[in-house]
Amino acid sequence: MRESVEQRHGRILRLVRERESVRVTELAAALEVSVETARRDVAALAAVGRVRRLHGTVSWPTSPLNARDARLARRTVPRAPSGPVLGMVVPVSDYYFRSVIQGARRAAADSGARLLVGVTDYTSERDRQHVATLLDAGVDGLLLAPSWALDGPDEAEAAPFAAPPVPAVLVERRIPLGVPGSHLDRVVSDHAGGAALAVRHLAQLGHRRVALLARHTHTRPAVRQGYLSAVRALGLPDDDLSPTPDGPGSDLDDIGADRLLALIRAGEIRAGLVHTDIDAVNLLHRLRAHGVRVPEDFALVCHNDEMAALADVPLTSVSPATFAVGEAAVRLLVRRLEEPDAAHSAVEWLPRLVIRDSCGAAGGPVDGHESPEERRR
């Protein structure tokens, strides 16, 4: 059977991760494809930050550059006459941040800028390594999504980013007020607003109790905040069934799901909001295994929209404007470079609610809003 592009990309990633650095010609030989095909595959993977490409070699994006490669990076970063060179440091290049990177690349191209992306795998030490490498390569500004603790950052975590040597914009990250660096420009999703939107929608469908099951992630505090604001405004009880982050049942497949099943069987709760969408897909399977039908017996909405449409019962989802976040972050950084004394900005993008089968309502976005990537289709 002929190998698909996705399968070939998977083999490239495995080879690069095993060897840390490999020449394109060696990749072509290992894959038994032409050098030109290997170059195209590497270019596609480098475009979304899955690998780092430099002078005929391919390396894992989280691997620190050696002295030779750092010198090559400084020499090979072209200064486009119409725009700057920007560096972006993100924890992952897939799932949520894939669309953020795509939006940033689109805005960089529109601005005549070049965007270099480093991926940290949620390792704080690699945050600092990538920032140092990008600065050494001569970038004019930085887009930063640091790998802070889930309840952070505290002052110690924020300190390395509080006074960057070049203009910087935080992407899907905030530094709390009173902590050095809280003045930095930032672009974030209004996850609290998205959660509230989901609760209001379920209430409008007639549900007087809405459960919350949220995994412990950077997004969870905002989801919890939006959920609480909505149930209080609507006069609904607080039915947060999320496992305690540091407790014995931190997995949604454990205590949270068991408590929810008991409440469904007792007829007390017939609707819920689940973060993340992957956890919602897993919960859907668990409910069906116990004879609970979605949406007939239980209306389900998930927070995040990466996998929601692929579920056996397509899931209604809170869909963050990730592409727009990436676009706005680049534009804000370019503005900061052009106007260093401009007032600092905090930009929030409100997610939309995409109605699918799992909540029992008619389909479509509840607010009619289209994301920037959809307008381009």
PDB file of C-alpha atoms in Angstrom, residues 124-226:
ATOM      1  CA  SER A 124      10.534  25.911  31.304  1.00  0.00           C
ATOM      2  CA  GLU A 125      14.245  25.388  30.689  1.00  0.00           C
ATOM      3  CA  ARG A 126      13.536  25.148  26.962  1.00  0.00           C
ATOM      4  CA  ASP A 127      11.610  28.419  27.181  1.00  0.00           C
ATOM      5  CA  ARG A 128      14.817  30.156  28.157  1.00  0.00           C
ATOM      6  CA  GLN A 129      16.899  28.203  25.635  1.00  0.00           C
ATOM      7  CA  HIS A 130      14.636  29.106  22.735  1.00  0.00           C
ATOM      8  CA  VAL A 131      14.413  32.752  23.736  1.00  0.00           C
ATOM      9  CA  ALA A 132      18.207  32.931  23.971  1.00  0.00           C
ATOM     10  CA  THR A 133      18.606  31.236  20.576  1.00  0.00           C
ATOM     11  CA  LEU A 134      16.101  33.568  18.917  1.00  0.00           C
ATOM     12  CA  LEU A 135      17.744  36.630  20.419  1.00  0.00           C
ATOM     13  CA  ASP A 136      21.139  35.331  19.308  1.00  0.00           C
ATOM     14  CA  ALA A 137      19.712  34.933  15.803  1.00  0.00           C
ATOM     15  CA  GLY A 138      18.769  38.612  15.831  1.00  0.00           C
ATOM     16  CA  VAL A 139      14.973  38.675  16.093  1.00  0.00           C
ATOM     17  CA  ASP A 140      13.351  42.095  16.509  1.00  0.00           C
ATOM     18  CA  GLY A 141      10.500  40.965  18.757  1.00  0.00           C
ATOM     19  CA  LEU A 142       9.089  37.954  20.599  1.00  0.00           C
ATOM     20  CA  LEU A 143       5.720  36.206  20.871  1.00  0.00           C
ATOM     21  CA  LEU A 144       5.737  34.221  24.116  1.00  0.00           C
ATOM     22  CA  ALA A 145       3.586  31.422  25.551  1.00  0.00           C
ATOM     23  CA  PRO A 146       5.821  30.316  28.453  1.00  0.00           C
ATOM     24  CA  SER A 147       5.554  26.908  30.125  1.00  0.00           C
ATOM     25  CA  TRP A 148       4.493  28.248  33.501  1.00  0.00           C
ATOM     26  CA  ALA A 149       2.901  26.123  36.211  1.00  0.00           C
ATOM     27  CA  LEU A 150      -0.830  25.653  35.714  1.00  0.00           C
ATOM     28  CA  ASP A 151      -1.643  28.022  38.584  1.00  0.00           C
ATOM     29  CA  GLY A 152       1.196  30.428  37.723  1.00  0.00           C
ATOM     30  CA  PRO A 153       3.083  32.418  37.073  1.00  0.00           C
ATOM     31  CA  ASP A 154       4.396  33.539  40.408  1.00  0.00           C
ATOM     32  CA  GLU A 155       7.078  36.223  40.586  1.00  0.00           C
ATOM     33  CA  ALA A 156       9.939  33.755  40.134  1.00  0.00           C
ATOM     34  CA  GLU A 157       8.386  32.217  36.999  1.00  0.00           C
ATOM     35  CA  ALA A 158       7.535  35.587  35.487  1.00  0.00           C
ATOM     36  CA  ALA A 159      10.933  37.178  36.203  1.00  0.00           C
ATOM     37  CA  PRO A 160      12.795  35.860  33.092  1.00  0.00           C
ATOM     38  CA  PHE A 161      10.111  37.404  30.867  1.00  0.00           C
ATOM     39  CA  ALA A 162       9.304  40.584  32.795  1.00  0.00           C
ATOM     40  CA  ALA A 163      11.827  42.856  31.038  1.00  0.00           C
ATOM     41  CA  PRO A 164      12.694  41.309  27.654  1.00  0.00           C
ATOM     42  CA  PRO A 165      15.547  42.934  25.672  1.00  0.00           C
ATOM     43  CA  VAL A 166      13.257  43.281  22.637  1.00  0.00           C
ATOM     44  CA  PRO A 167       9.525  44.078  22.458  1.00  0.00           C
ATOM     45  CA  ALA A 168       7.395  41.079  23.439  1.00  0.00           C
ATOM     46  CA  VAL A 169       3.741  40.022  23.373  1.00  0.00           C
ATOM     47  CA  LEU A 170       2.308  37.278  25.589  1.00  0.00           C
ATOM     48  CA  VAL A 171       0.145  34.776  23.695  1.00  0.00           C
ATOM     49  CA  GLU A 172      -2.583  32.954  25.651  1.00  0.00           C
ATOM     50  CA  ARG A 173      -0.748  33.830  28.861  1.00  0.00           C
ATOM     51  CA  ARG A 174      -1.228  36.488  31.564  1.00  0.00           C
ATOM     52  CA  ILE A 175       1.047  37.794  34.297  1.00  0.00           C
ATOM     53  CA  PRO A 176      -1.029  38.657  37.400  1.00  0.00           C
ATOM     54  CA  LEU A 177      -1.346  42.265  38.495  1.00  0.00           C
ATOM     55  CA  GLY A 178       1.376  43.230  40.931  1.00  0.00           C
ATOM     56  CA  VAL A 179       3.848  40.732  39.447  1.00  0.00           C
ATOM     57  CA  PRO A 180       6.672  42.221  37.344  1.00  0.00           C
ATOM     58  CA  GLY A 181       5.812  41.950  33.669  1.00  0.00           C
ATOM     59  CA  SER A 182       2.059  42.382  34.110  1.00  0.00           C
ATOM     60  CA  HIS A 183       2.277  45.444  31.838  1.00  0.00           C
ATOM     61  CA  LEU A 184       3.378  43.424  28.794  1.00  0.00           C
ATOM     62  CA  ASP A 185       1.155  43.434  25.732  1.00  0.00           C
ATOM     63  CA  ARG A 186      -0.926  40.270  25.535  1.00  0.00           C
ATOM     64  CA  VAL A 187      -3.478  38.549  23.330  1.00  0.00           C
ATOM     65  CA  VAL A 188      -5.657  35.886  24.938  1.00  0.00           C
ATOM     66  CA  SER A 189      -8.910  33.989  24.477  1.00  0.00           C
ATOM     67  CA  ASP A 190     -11.742  34.910  26.819  1.00  0.00           C
ATOM     68  CA  HIS A 191     -12.223  31.355  28.060  1.00  0.00           C
ATOM     69  CA  ALA A 192     -14.390  32.572  30.947  1.00  0.00           C
ATOM     70  CA  GLY A 193     -16.740  34.249  28.484  1.00  0.00           C
ATOM     71  CA  GLY A 194     -16.854  31.083  26.404  1.00  0.00           C
ATOM     72  CA  ALA A 195     -17.776  28.929  29.393  1.00  0.00           C
ATOM     73  CA  ALA A 196     -20.502  31.385  30.383  1.00  0.00           C
ATOM     74  CA  LEU A 197     -21.823  31.295  26.815  1.00  0.00           C
ATOM     75  CA  ALA A 198     -22.132  27.496  27.048  1.00  0.00           C
ATOM     76  CA  VAL A 199     -23.944  27.588  30.413  1.00  0.00           C
ATOM     77  CA  ARG A 200     -26.387  30.243  29.181  1.00  0.00           C
ATOM     78  CA  HIS A 201     -27.126  28.167  26.088  1.00  0.00           C
ATOM     79  CA  LEU A 202     -27.915  25.056  28.134  1.00  0.00           C
ATOM     80  CA  ALA A 203     -30.109  27.107  30.455  1.00  0.00           C
ATOM     81  CA  GLN A 204     -32.000  28.460  27.440  1.00  0.00           C
ATOM     82  CA  LEU A 205     -32.669  24.848  26.429  1.00  0.00           C
ATOM     83  CA  GLY A 206     -34.449  24.407  29.778  1.00  0.00           C
ATOM     84  CA  HIS A 207     -31.737  22.878  31.961  1.00  0.00           C
ATOM     85  CA  ARG A 208     -31.835  24.091  35.573  1.00  0.00           C
ATOM     86  CA  ARG A 209     -28.661  22.276  36.614  1.00  0.00           C
ATOM     87  CA  VAL A 210     -25.466  22.220  34.550  1.00  0.00           C
ATOM     88  CA  ALA A 211     -22.502  20.117  35.626  1.00  0.00           C
ATOM     89  CA  LEU A 212     -18.898  21.186  35.055  1.00  0.00           C
ATOM     90  CA  LEU A 213     -16.061  18.688  34.565  1.00  0.00           C
ATOM     91  CA  ALA A 214     -12.756  20.431  33.838  1.00  0.00           C
ATOM     92  CA  ARG A 215      -9.295  18.932  33.560  1.00  0.00           C
ATOM     93  CA  HIS A 216      -6.474  20.771  35.357  1.00  0.00           C
ATOM     94  CA  THR A 217      -4.968  22.897  32.546  1.00  0.00           C
ATOM     95  CA  HIS A 218      -3.916  26.513  32.040  1.00  0.00           C
ATOM     96  CA  THR A 219      -7.478  27.142  30.831  1.00  0.00           C
ATOM     97  CA  ARG A 220      -9.312  25.570  33.770  1.00  0.00           C
ATOM     98  CA  PRO A 221      -9.301  28.606  36.143  1.00  0.00           C
ATOM     99  CA  ALA A 222     -10.937  30.779  33.473  1.00  0.00           C
ATOM    100  CA  VAL A 223     -13.459  28.070  32.573  1.00  0.00           C
ATOM    101  CA  ARG A 224     -14.356  27.724  36.254  1.00  0.00           C
ATOM    102  CA  GLN A 225     -14.679  31.507  36.605  1.00  0.00           C
ATOM    103  CA  GLY A 226     -17.019  31.775  33.608  1.00  0.00           C
TER     104      GLY A 226
END
